[in-house]
Coordinates of C-alpha atoms in Angstrom, one line a residue:
M522 CA 65.1 96.7 98.1
N523 CA 68.5 95.0 97.9
H524 CA 71.5 96.6 99.5
P525 CA 74.8 96.4 97.7
V526 CA 77.3 93.9 99.3
T527 CA 80.6 94.7 97.6
L528 CA 84.1 95.6 98.8
P529 CA 86.8 97.7 97.2
A530 CA 88.5 95.8 94.5
T531 CA 91.9 96.3 96.3
I532 CA 90.8 93.6 98.8
P533 CA 91.6 90.2 97.3
P534 CA 89.2 87.2 97.6
L535 CA 91.6 85.4 99.9
P536 CA 94.7 86.6 101.8
V537 CA 97.9 86.9 99.8
F538 CA 101.3 86.6 101.4
T539 CA 104.0 87.9 99.2
A540 CA 107.7 87.2 98.8
G541 CA 107.5 83.5 99.7
A542 CA 109.0 82.0 96.6
L543 CA 112.6 80.9 96.2
P544 CA 114.5 84.1 95.2
P545 CA 116.3 84.2 91.8
P546 CA 120.1 84.0 91.9
E547 CA 121.7 87.4 92.5
P548 CA 123.6 89.0 89.6
A549 CA 127.4 88.8 89.9
S550 CA 127.7 92.6 89.8
F551 CA 125.3 93.0 92.7
K552 CA 127.4 90.5 94.8
R553 CA 130.6 92.3 93.9
R554 CA 129.1 95.6 95.0
I555 CA 127.8 94.5 98.4
R556 CA 131.0 92.5 99.1
T557 CA 133.1 95.5 98.3
L558 CA 131.0 97.7 100.4
G559 CA 131.2 95.3 103.3
M560 CA 135.0 95.0 103.1
L561 CA 135.3 98.7 102.8
A562 CA 133.2 99.2 105.9
I563 CA 135.4 96.6 107.8
A564 CA 138.6 98.4 106.7
V565 CA 137.3 101.8 107.7
S566 CA 135.9 100.5 111.0
W567 CA 139.1 98.8 112.0
C568 CA 141.3 101.7 111.0
Y569 CA 139.1 103.8 113.2
L570 CA 139.2 101.3 116.1
V571 CA 143.0 101.1 116.0
W572 CA 143.2 104.9 116.1
R573 CA 140.7 105.0 119.0
A574 CA 142.7 102.4 120.9
V575 CA 146.1 104.0 120.3
A576 CA 145.4 107.7 120.4
T577 CA 142.1 108.5 122.1
V578 CA 141.6 106.3 125.2
D579 CA 142.1 108.2 128.5
L580 CA 142.7 105.6 131.2
S581 CA 142.3 108.3 133.9
V582 CA 138.6 107.9 133.3
W583 CA 138.7 104.2 132.5
Y584 CA 135.2 103.6 133.9
V585 CA 133.7 105.3 130.8
A586 CA 136.6 105.0 128.3
L587 CA 137.0 101.2 128.5
P588 CA 133.3 100.3 128.3
L589 CA 132.9 102.6 125.3
M590 CA 136.0 101.0 123.6
A591 CA 134.6 97.5 124.3
A592 CA 131.3 98.4 122.8
E593 CA 132.9 99.8 119.7
V594 CA 135.1 96.8 119.3
H595 CA 132.1 94.5 119.6
T596 CA 130.5 96.5 116.8
G597 CA 133.6 96.0 114.7
V598 CA 133.7 92.3 115.3
G599 CA 130.0 92.0 114.6
L600 CA 130.5 93.8 111.3
V601 CA 133.2 91.3 110.2
L602 CA 131.0 88.3 111.2
F603 CA 127.9 89.9 109.5
T604 CA 129.8 90.5 106.2
L605 CA 131.2 87.0 106.1
A606 CA 127.8 85.5 107.1
L607 CA 126.1 87.2 104.2
W608 CA 128.9 86.7 101.7
D609 CA 126.8 84.5 99.3
R610 CA 123.1 83.9 99.7
D611 CA 122.9 81.8 96.5
V612 CA 124.7 78.6 97.3
R613 CA 122.1 75.8 96.8
P614 CA 123.1 72.2 97.4
K615 CA 122.1 69.8 94.7
R616 CA 118.8 68.0 94.9
A617 CA 116.8 65.5 92.8
E618 CA 114.4 67.4 90.5
A619 CA 111.8 64.6 90.6
A620 CA 109.6 64.9 93.7
S621 CA 109.1 61.3 94.5
A622 CA 108.6 59.5 97.8
D623 CA 109.2 56.0 96.4
S624 CA 112.5 55.6 98.3
H625 CA 111.4 57.2 101.6
R626 CA 108.7 56.6 104.2
L627 CA 107.4 60.0 105.1
A628 CA 105.7 61.4 108.2
I629 CA 104.8 64.9 109.5
L630 CA 105.1 65.4 113.3
I631 CA 103.2 68.1 115.1
P632 CA 104.4 68.5 118.7
T633 CA 101.8 70.3 120.8
Y634 CA 101.3 71.2 124.5
N635 CA 98.8 73.9 125.3
E636 CA 97.7 75.5 122.0
P637 CA 94.0 76.2 121.5
E638 CA 92.0 74.4 118.8
D639 CA 91.8 77.3 116.4
V640 CA 95.6 77.4 116.4
L641 CA 96.2 73.7 116.1
L642 CA 93.4 72.8 113.7
P643 CA 94.9 74.8 110.7
T644 CA 98.3 73.1 111.3
V645 CA 96.8 69.6 111.2
A646 CA 94.6 70.6 108.2
G647 CA 97.7 71.8 106.3
A648 CA 99.7 68.7 107.2
V649 CA 96.9 66.4 105.9
A650 CA 96.9 68.2 102.5
V651 CA 100.7 68.1 102.0
E652 CA 101.5 66.4 98.7
L653 CA 103.2 63.0 98.5
P654 CA 102.0 60.0 100.6
H655 CA 102.8 60.4 104.3
E656 CA 101.5 59.9 107.8
T657 CA 100.6 62.8 110.0
W658 CA 101.1 62.5 113.8
V659 CA 99.8 64.9 116.4
L660 CA 102.2 64.6 119.5
D661 CA 100.1 65.8 122.4
D662 CA 102.0 66.6 125.5
G663 CA 98.8 68.1 126.9
R664 CA 97.0 64.7 126.8
R665 CA 93.8 66.5 125.8
E666 CA 90.7 64.6 124.8
W667 CA 89.6 67.3 122.3
V668 CA 93.0 66.9 120.5
R669 CA 92.4 63.2 120.2
E670 CA 89.0 63.9 118.7
L671 CA 90.4 66.5 116.3
A672 CA 93.0 64.0 115.1
A673 CA 90.3 61.4 114.5
A674 CA 88.0 63.9 112.7
L675 CA 90.8 64.9 110.3
G676 CA 92.1 61.3 109.8
V677 CA 95.6 61.6 111.4
N678 CA 97.4 59.7 114.1
Y679 CA 97.3 60.8 117.8
L680 CA 100.2 60.1 120.2
A681 CA 100.5 61.1 123.9
R682 CA 103.4 60.0 126.0
P683 CA 103.1 59.2 129.7
D684 CA 105.1 62.3 130.9
N685 CA 106.5 65.6 129.7
V686 CA 110.2 65.0 130.4
H687 CA 112.5 67.3 128.4
A688 CA 109.6 69.2 126.8
K689 CA 109.6 69.4 123.0
A690 CA 112.8 67.4 122.6
G691 CA 111.5 64.6 124.8
N692 CA 108.2 64.6 122.9
L693 CA 110.0 64.2 119.6
N694 CA 112.3 61.5 120.9
Y695 CA 109.3 59.5 122.2
A696 CA 107.6 59.9 118.8
L697 CA 110.7 58.7 116.9
S698 CA 110.5 55.4 118.9
V699 CA 107.0 54.9 117.6
V700 CA 106.7 56.4 114.2
N701 CA 107.9 54.2 111.3
A702 CA 109.4 56.7 108.9
D703 CA 112.7 57.5 107.2
L704 CA 112.1 61.3 106.9
V705 CA 110.0 63.4 109.2
G706 CA 108.7 66.8 108.6
I707 CA 108.6 68.7 111.9
V708 CA 106.2 71.7 112.3
D709 CA 105.3 73.5 115.4
A710 CA 101.6 73.5 116.4
D711 CA 101.2 77.0 115.1
H712 CA 102.9 76.5 111.7
V713 CA 100.8 75.5 108.8
P714 CA 102.6 73.5 106.1
G715 CA 101.8 74.2 102.5
P716 CA 101.1 71.6 99.8
G717 CA 104.7 71.6 98.6
F718 CA 106.4 71.2 102.0
L719 CA 107.6 67.6 101.3
R720 CA 107.7 67.8 97.5
E721 CA 110.2 70.7 97.5
T722 CA 112.5 69.3 100.2
I723 CA 112.9 65.6 99.9
G724 CA 115.0 65.8 96.8
Y725 CA 118.0 67.0 98.9
F726 CA 118.0 63.7 100.7
Q727 CA 119.3 62.0 97.6
D728 CA 122.6 62.9 99.2
P729 CA 122.9 60.2 101.9
T730 CA 124.8 62.6 104.2
V731 CA 122.0 65.2 104.4
A732 CA 120.3 65.1 107.7
V733 CA 118.2 68.3 107.8
V734 CA 116.5 70.5 105.3
Q735 CA 115.3 73.7 106.8
T736 CA 112.9 76.2 105.2
P737 CA 112.1 79.8 106.3
Q738 CA 109.7 80.6 109.1
D739 CA 107.1 83.0 107.7
F740 CA 104.0 84.3 109.4
Y741 CA 100.4 84.9 108.5
N742 CA 99.4 87.1 111.4
L743 CA 100.7 90.3 109.8
E744 CA 99.5 92.5 112.7
S745 CA 101.8 90.7 115.2
F746 CA 104.1 92.4 117.7
E747 CA 107.1 91.8 115.5
H748 CA 105.6 93.2 112.3
A749 CA 106.0 96.9 111.6
S750 CA 103.2 98.0 109.3
K751 CA 102.0 101.0 107.4
V752 CA 98.3 101.5 106.6
G753 CA 97.6 97.9 107.5
Q754 CA 100.2 96.5 105.0
A755 CA 103.1 94.7 106.5
I756 CA 106.4 96.2 105.4
Y757 CA 108.8 94.6 107.9
N758 CA 109.1 91.5 110.0
E759 CA 111.8 91.4 112.6
E760 CA 112.8 87.8 111.7
A761 CA 112.9 88.3 107.9
V762 CA 116.6 89.3 107.8
F763 CA 117.5 86.0 109.4
Y764 CA 115.2 83.7 107.5
R765 CA 115.4 85.2 104.0
A766 CA 119.1 86.5 104.1
I767 CA 121.3 85.2 106.9
A768 CA 120.0 81.6 107.1
P769 CA 120.3 80.8 103.3
A770 CA 123.7 82.3 103.3
K771 CA 124.8 79.7 105.8
N772 CA 124.8 77.1 102.9
H773 CA 128.0 78.8 101.7
W774 CA 129.7 77.8 105.0
G775 CA 128.1 74.3 105.3
A776 CA 126.4 75.6 108.4
A777 CA 122.7 75.7 107.8
F778 CA 120.8 74.5 110.9
W779 CA 117.5 73.2 112.1
C780 CA 115.4 76.1 113.4
G781 CA 112.8 74.0 115.3
T782 CA 109.9 74.1 112.8
S783 CA 109.3 73.9 109.1
A784 CA 112.1 71.4 108.6
V785 CA 112.5 67.9 107.3
V786 CA 114.9 65.6 109.2
R787 CA 116.4 62.2 108.5
V788 CA 115.4 59.8 111.3
A789 CA 118.6 57.7 111.0
A790 CA 120.7 60.8 111.5
L791 CA 118.9 61.6 114.8
H792 CA 119.3 58.0 115.9
D793 CA 123.0 58.3 115.1
I794 CA 123.4 61.1 117.7
G795 CA 121.2 59.4 120.3
G796 CA 118.1 61.3 119.5
V797 CA 117.2 65.0 119.8
P798 CA 119.6 66.5 122.5
T799 CA 117.9 67.5 125.7
Q800 CA 120.6 69.6 127.4
S801 CA 119.6 72.9 125.7
V802 CA 116.2 74.6 125.4
T803 CA 117.2 75.3 121.8
E804 CA 117.4 71.6 120.8
D805 CA 117.3 72.5 117.1
I806 CA 120.7 74.2 116.6
F807 CA 122.3 71.9 119.2
S808 CA 121.0 68.9 117.3
T809 CA 122.5 70.3 114.0
M810 CA 125.9 70.9 115.6
R811 CA 126.0 67.3 117.0
L812 CA 125.0 66.0 113.5
N813 CA 127.8 68.1 111.9
Q814 CA 130.3 66.6 114.4
R815 CA 129.2 63.2 113.2
G816 CA 129.6 64.1 109.5
W817 CA 126.0 64.8 108.6
K818 CA 124.9 67.9 106.6
A819 CA 122.1 70.4 106.9
V820 CA 120.7 72.4 104.0
Y821 CA 118.7 75.6 103.8
H822 CA 115.9 75.8 101.2
N823 CA 115.0 79.5 100.9
E824 CA 111.3 79.1 99.9
V825 CA 108.4 79.6 102.3
L826 CA 106.7 76.2 102.6
A827 CA 105.0 76.7 105.9
R828 CA 103.4 79.7 107.7
G829 CA 102.9 80.3 111.4
L830 CA 102.0 82.7 114.1
A831 CA 104.4 85.3 115.2
P832 CA 104.2 86.5 118.9
S833 CA 101.1 88.7 119.1
D834 CA 102.2 90.7 122.1
A835 CA 105.5 91.8 123.8
G836 CA 105.1 89.2 126.5
Q837 CA 105.1 86.4 124.1
Y838 CA 107.9 88.0 122.1
M839 CA 110.2 88.5 125.1
L840 CA 109.5 85.0 126.5
Q841 CA 110.5 83.5 123.1
R842 CA 113.7 85.6 122.8
N843 CA 114.6 84.8 126.4
R844 CA 114.4 81.1 125.6
W845 CA 116.4 81.4 122.4
A846 CA 119.1 83.4 124.1
M847 CA 119.2 81.0 127.0
G848 CA 119.6 78.1 124.6
A849 CA 122.4 79.9 122.7
M850 CA 124.3 80.3 126.0
Q851 CA 123.8 76.6 126.9
V852 CA 125.1 75.6 123.5
L853 CA 128.2 77.9 123.9
R854 CA 128.9 76.3 127.3
L855 CA 128.3 72.7 126.1
C856 CA 129.7 72.8 122.5
N857 CA 131.6 76.0 121.8
P858 CA 132.0 75.9 118.0
L859 CA 135.4 77.6 118.2
L860 CA 136.8 74.9 120.4
A861 CA 134.7 71.7 120.0
P862 CA 136.0 69.0 117.6
G863 CA 134.4 67.9 114.4
F864 CA 133.6 71.3 112.7
S865 CA 135.0 72.8 109.5
F866 CA 136.4 76.3 109.6
G867 CA 133.2 77.6 107.9
Q868 CA 131.0 75.9 110.4
R869 CA 132.9 77.2 113.3
L870 CA 132.7 80.7 111.9
A871 CA 128.9 80.5 111.0
F872 CA 127.8 78.9 114.3
F873 CA 129.8 81.3 116.4
T874 CA 128.3 84.2 114.4
T875 CA 124.8 83.0 115.3
L876 CA 125.6 82.5 119.0
F877 CA 127.7 85.7 119.3
G878 CA 124.7 87.8 118.0
W879 CA 122.9 87.4 121.4
F880 CA 125.6 89.5 123.1
D881 CA 124.4 92.5 121.1
S882 CA 122.2 93.3 124.0
V883 CA 125.3 93.8 126.2
R884 CA 126.7 96.3 123.7
T885 CA 123.3 98.1 123.5
L886 CA 123.2 98.4 127.3
L887 CA 126.6 100.0 127.3
F888 CA 125.7 102.5 124.7
M889 CA 122.6 103.3 126.8
L890 CA 124.7 103.9 130.0
I891 CA 127.8 105.6 128.8
P892 CA 126.3 109.0 127.7
P893 CA 124.5 109.6 131.1
M894 CA 127.8 108.6 132.9
V895 CA 129.6 111.4 130.9
L896 CA 126.8 113.9 131.7
L897 CA 126.8 113.1 135.4
T898 CA 130.6 113.0 135.9
G899 CA 131.9 115.3 133.2
A900 CA 134.5 112.6 132.2
S901 CA 135.4 112.4 128.6
P902 CA 135.8 108.8 127.2
I903 CA 137.5 110.1 124.1
N904 CA 140.7 112.1 124.3
A905 CA 140.6 113.7 120.9
P906 CA 139.6 117.1 119.5
A907 CA 135.9 117.3 118.6
E908 CA 136.7 118.6 115.1
V909 CA 138.7 115.4 114.5
Y910 CA 136.6 112.8 116.3
V911 CA 133.1 113.8 115.2
P912 CA 133.6 113.6 111.4
A913 CA 135.5 110.3 111.8
F914 CA 132.8 108.8 114.0
L915 CA 130.0 110.0 111.7
A916 CA 131.7 108.6 108.6
V917 CA 132.3 105.2 110.2
L918 CA 128.7 105.0 111.4
A919 CA 127.3 105.9 108.0
I920 CA 129.3 103.3 106.1
Q921 CA 128.6 100.7 108.7
L922 CA 124.8 101.2 108.4
L923 CA 124.9 101.4 104.7
A924 CA 127.0 98.1 104.5
M925 CA 124.7 96.3 106.9
R926 CA 121.6 97.3 105.1
S927 CA 123.0 96.3 101.7
L928 CA 124.4 93.0 103.0
A929 CA 121.0 92.2 104.5
R930 CA 119.4 92.7 101.1
G931 CA 117.3 95.7 102.4
L932 CA 115.8 93.6 105.2
F933 CA 117.6 95.7 107.9
P934 CA 115.9 99.1 108.4
P935 CA 118.3 100.6 111.0
L936 CA 115.8 102.5 113.2
V937 CA 113.2 99.8 113.4
S938 CA 115.9 97.2 113.9
L939 CA 117.4 99.2 116.8
M940 CA 114.0 99.6 118.4
F941 CA 113.5 95.8 118.4
E942 CA 117.1 95.4 119.8
V943 CA 116.0 97.6 122.7
V944 CA 112.8 95.5 123.2
R945 CA 114.8 92.3 123.3
M946 CA 117.4 93.6 125.8
P947 CA 115.4 92.9 129.0
A948 CA 114.7 89.3 127.8
V949 CA 118.2 88.5 126.5
L950 CA 120.4 89.9 129.3
P951 CA 119.1 87.6 132.1
A952 CA 119.6 84.6 129.8
I953 CA 123.3 85.2 129.5
K954 CA 123.8 83.6 133.0
A955 CA 123.1 80.2 131.2
L956 CA 126.7 80.6 129.8
V957 CA 127.9 79.8 133.4
F958 CA 125.1 78.1 135.2
S959 CA 123.6 74.8 134.1
K960 CA 120.3 75.3 136.0
V961 CA 118.6 78.6 134.9
G962 CA 114.9 78.0 135.5
K963 CA 112.0 76.1 134.1
F964 CA 111.4 75.7 130.3
S965 CA 108.6 78.0 129.2
V966 CA 106.5 77.4 126.1
T967 CA 105.7 80.5 124.1
P968 CA 101.9 81.0 124.1
K969 CA 100.5 80.5 120.6
G970 CA 97.7 82.3 118.9
K971 CA 96.1 85.7 118.9
L972 CA 94.2 86.8 121.9
G973 CA 90.5 87.8 121.8
A974 CA 88.9 89.7 124.7
R975 CA 91.4 92.2 126.0
R976 CA 92.7 91.9 129.6
A977 CA 95.6 94.2 130.2
R978 CA 98.5 96.0 128.5
I979 CA 102.0 94.5 128.9
P980 CA 103.9 96.4 131.5
V981 CA 107.2 98.1 130.4
P982 CA 110.2 96.1 131.8
V983 CA 111.9 97.7 134.7
L984 CA 115.2 97.8 132.8
L985 CA 113.7 100.1 130.1
T986 CA 112.0 102.4 132.6
G987 CA 115.2 102.6 134.6
L988 CA 117.2 103.5 131.5
I989 CA 114.7 106.2 130.6
G990 CA 115.1 107.5 134.1
V991 CA 118.9 107.4 134.0
N992 CA 119.1 109.2 130.7
G993 CA 116.4 111.7 131.5
G994 CA 117.9 112.4 134.9
A995 CA 121.4 112.9 133.4
L996 CA 120.0 115.4 130.9
L997 CA 118.3 117.3 133.7
W998 CA 121.5 117.3 135.7
C999 CA 123.4 118.6 132.6
G1000 CA 120.8 121.4 132.3
F1001 CA 121.4 122.4 136.0
V1002 CA 125.1 122.5 135.5
L1003 CA 124.9 124.5 132.3
A1004 CA 122.5 126.9 134.0
G1005 CA 124.8 127.4 136.9
I1006 CA 122.3 125.9 139.4
V1007 CA 124.9 123.3 140.3
A1008 CA 128.3 124.8 141.1
R1009 CA 130.3 122.1 139.3
P1010 CA 131.0 123.3 135.8
Y1011 CA 132.2 120.9 133.1
A1012 CA 135.9 121.1 132.2
D1013 CA 135.2 120.5 128.5
L1014 CA 131.8 121.1 126.8
A1015 CA 132.5 119.1 123.6
P1016 CA 132.0 115.6 125.1
V1017 CA 129.1 116.9 127.1
V1018 CA 127.3 118.1 124.0
G1019 CA 128.0 114.7 122.3
A1020 CA 126.8 112.8 125.3
A1021 CA 123.6 114.9 125.6
I1022 CA 122.8 114.2 121.9
F1023 CA 123.2 110.5 122.4
S1024 CA 121.2 110.6 125.7
L1025 CA 118.3 112.3 123.8
L1026 CA 118.5 109.7 121.0
N1027 CA 118.6 106.9 123.6
T1028 CA 115.6 108.3 125.4
G1029 CA 113.7 108.5 122.2
L1030 CA 114.6 104.9 121.3
L1031 CA 113.6 103.7 124.8
L1032 CA 110.3 105.6 124.7
Q1033 CA 109.5 104.1 121.2
A1034 CA 110.2 100.6 122.5
S1035 CA 108.3 101.2 125.7
L1036 CA 105.3 102.6 123.9
R1037 CA 105.2 99.6 121.5
I1038 CA 105.4 97.2 124.4
H1039 CA 102.7 98.9 126.4
S1040 CA 100.5 99.7 123.4
S1041 CA 96.8 98.7 123.7
R1042 CA 97.2 97.2 120.2
Y1043 CA 99.4 94.5 121.7
A1044 CA 97.6 94.1 125.0
T1045 CA 97.3 90.6 126.3
E1046 CA 94.0 88.9 125.3
I1047 CA 92.1 85.7 125.6
R1048 CA 93.2 83.4 122.7
A1049 CA 91.1 83.5 119.6
G1050 CA 91.6 82.6 116.0
E1051 CA 93.4 84.8 113.5
R1052 CA 90.8 86.7 111.4
F1053 CA 91.5 87.7 107.8
M1054 CA 90.1 90.4 105.5
V1055 CA 88.5 88.7 102.5
N1056 CA 86.1 89.4 99.7
L1057 CA 84.1 86.2 99.1
P1058 CA 80.6 85.8 97.8
G1059 CA 78.1 83.6 99.7
D1060 CA 74.7 83.5 101.2
L1061 CA 73.2 83.4 104.7
N1062 CA 70.1 81.3 104.9
G1063 CA 69.7 81.8 101.1
V1064 CA 70.1 85.6 101.2
P1065 CA 73.0 86.9 99.0
A1066 CA 75.9 88.0 101.1
Q1067 CA 79.5 89.0 100.9
V1068 CA 82.0 87.6 103.5
T1069 CA 84.3 90.4 104.5
N1070 CA 86.1 88.9 107.5
L1071 CA 86.8 85.2 108.0
S1072 CA 88.5 82.8 110.4
V1073 CA 88.0 79.1 111.3
T1074 CA 85.7 80.1 114.1
G1075 CA 83.4 82.7 112.5
A1076 CA 82.9 85.5 109.9
A1077 CA 81.6 89.0 109.3
V1078 CA 79.0 89.2 106.6
S1079 CA 77.5 92.0 104.5
L1080 CA 73.9 91.2 103.5
A1081 CA 71.7 92.2 100.6
L1082 CA 68.7 92.4 102.9
A1083 CA 68.4 93.9 106.4
P1084 CA 68.6 90.9 108.7
L1085 CA 66.0 92.2 111.2
D1086 CA 63.2 90.9 109.0
W1087 CA 64.2 87.3 108.8
V1088 CA 66.7 86.3 111.5
S1089 CA 67.1 86.9 115.2
E1090 CA 70.2 87.4 117.2
G1091 CA 71.6 84.0 118.4
G1092 CA 69.5 82.2 115.8
A1093 CA 70.8 79.1 114.2
S1094 CA 71.7 79.7 110.5
T1095 CA 73.7 78.4 107.6
L1096 CA 76.5 80.5 106.0
T1097 CA 77.5 79.3 102.5
I1098 CA 80.9 80.6 101.4
H1099 CA 82.0 80.4 97.8
L1100 CA 85.8 79.9 97.8
P1101 CA 87.6 80.2 94.5
N1102 CA 87.7 76.4 94.0
Q1103 CA 84.9 75.0 96.2
T1104 CA 81.9 75.9 98.3
V1105 CA 81.7 75.4 102.0
S1106 CA 78.5 75.5 104.2
M1107 CA 78.9 76.3 107.9
A1108 CA 76.3 76.0 110.6
C1109 CA 76.5 79.1 112.7
N1110 CA 74.8 81.4 115.2
V1111 CA 74.1 84.9 114.1
Q1112 CA 75.0 88.0 116.1
L1113 CA 73.4 91.3 115.0
L1114 CA 75.4 94.4 114.9
G1115 CA 74.2 98.0 115.6
K1116 CA 71.4 99.7 113.7
A1117 CA 73.8 101.7 111.7
E1118 CA 75.2 98.4 110.5
Q1119 CA 71.9 96.7 109.9
H1120 CA 73.0 95.1 106.7
R1121 CA 76.0 93.5 108.5
V1122 CA 76.1 90.6 110.9
S1123 CA 78.8 88.5 112.6
V1124 CA 78.4 84.8 112.8
E1125 CA 80.0 82.2 115.1
F1126 CA 80.5 78.7 113.7
T1127 CA 79.0 75.9 115.8
A1128 CA 81.2 73.2 117.1
G1129 CA 81.7 69.8 115.4
Q1130 CA 82.5 71.0 111.9
R1131 CA 86.2 70.3 111.9
E1132 CA 86.4 69.0 108.3
A1133 CA 84.8 72.2 107.0
Q1134 CA 87.0 74.3 109.2
A1135 CA 90.0 72.5 107.8
V1136 CA 89.0 73.5 104.3
L1137 CA 88.6 77.1 105.4
A1138 CA 92.0 77.1 107.2
R1139 CA 93.8 75.8 104.1
A1140 CA 92.1 78.3 101.9
L1141 CA 92.9 81.3 104.2
I1142 CA 96.5 80.5 104.7
W1143 CA 97.5 78.9 101.3
G1144 CA 94.5 79.5 99.0
G1145 CA 95.6 82.9 97.9
E1146 CA 99.0 81.7 96.7
P1147 CA 99.8 82.0 93.0
P1148 CA 100.2 78.6 91.3
R1149 CA 103.5 77.1 92.1
T1150 CA 105.1 74.0 90.6
A1151 CA 108.2 72.0 91.5
A1152 CA 110.0 73.5 88.5
D1153 CA 109.7 77.0 90.1
A1154 CA 112.1 76.0 92.9
V1155 CA 114.7 73.9 91.1
A1156 CA 118.1 74.7 92.5
A1157 CA 120.4 76.7 90.3

């Protein structure tokens, strides 16, 4: 008797990643509302700060009063910069509507070092299928024979240089001396370009001064460390506020910049500045600043045209943020946008806003340390009556949070954003030394890809455990004092109560961040391909089946017949998968599951099927997209 092999209708045939299209222009009334709110928040905040500085700072306890004042001023400056940075998200530089490559020689460059095949293969497969005639080059700094074979199997060019000097920047510079192209699309080894990657971007290069067109970084592993999710559906990505709100708004200031991947770059412009700069580990923003100084422009096109892998665990996440913060400090040291020549006012403002943002971790650390200092010493950092200060502080905080959320177009949920700020702190603070020192350690590549067999949970950073201990110890000390166990009563209870509340909140935030870092869900694993829930018909050795889980390396299959009668575990088989627009047959080895799951098996695809795997990769990452034409993204 046949067993049904269906899935709930809520699961689509292929993965669907929403909110990737170019957003429509915002209504003028909406812009007026959020700008007014931002300016009101700035006015209220700075009135509060002036009052704080003039009337409430007690220098007799400077060791708590001045750090708190500095942290609050930092918040006020940040609010001004944030408001100006997000003033207008709709500025879209002109571009040619006709997507033609007639006047440009095009190439896509894929720098790679240590990525596994199931991470690199989808990227190469996506690049091959990009519309408009172009060459694809795999730039292998790992000098691996299997990468050469992969390139040959998928019909692309392979290039390996003799050394690894200057890491990714050096790899790109070497390629630029070999590749014969006018425009190069640059995608990291874990970012899969979609069909329209070149078609939707090259029109901007009709302007001969445009050097870079950057598109958003978006991610297809929705269970990554930096995705907050609910019932398996991603509702927040930590990078979305930058790539879908802040970065497009930089067009208003003429300060869009290359973000390392998912960009198209004019080769002549890079040659004009002597190639990709190698003095910073964030060669992308540094390149853009050098280009701007030479009169070149960068453009941001706010449409997802490539999808990649976000860090799957806290270790990858913090390594990446440490490198980004270190690069920002190097850029500030080498080319401070406030002082260096060749920038417009808007560019100085926008670049400084981006680099200044990395100092948020210093402010966060101060806010974590000041409440326990008050509890341990009894010193009040605010010389004002509680009935005056508390309402003023709460009103300012409320309007600041409301303004920031509105300016970020709803992509800034305060509590989740604060949690990620705490997670970043141990990675960012050590990187700040690069502001002073030129040698700060070896360049580290962020590991790419999900991890398969679990090894160990990521340990909680010492800084976070120390802050939990400091805040918890201070609360315990406060309890001893209030209970009379310690014969050292507080002179004023109002600041103590306020500090205790903030210490409790800090402890909760620190615990939330620590639990996420140490969660078994984000434990380190051996690398394996990203698997997707799908609902595709097919057959296994001719027996009707439903493919319920699929990657480029294997699948989970529900069968109409119990497999025990006609296949054995480890047996060679053929899985046929009916994609919406084509059929793919994969040679595989069968693995039987438990008796309770006797109508379900998992299969592992055998090696040597790279062309078929490329078809699967493109279908999984881009096949679920709704139809999209060039007209959908014509600039307003």
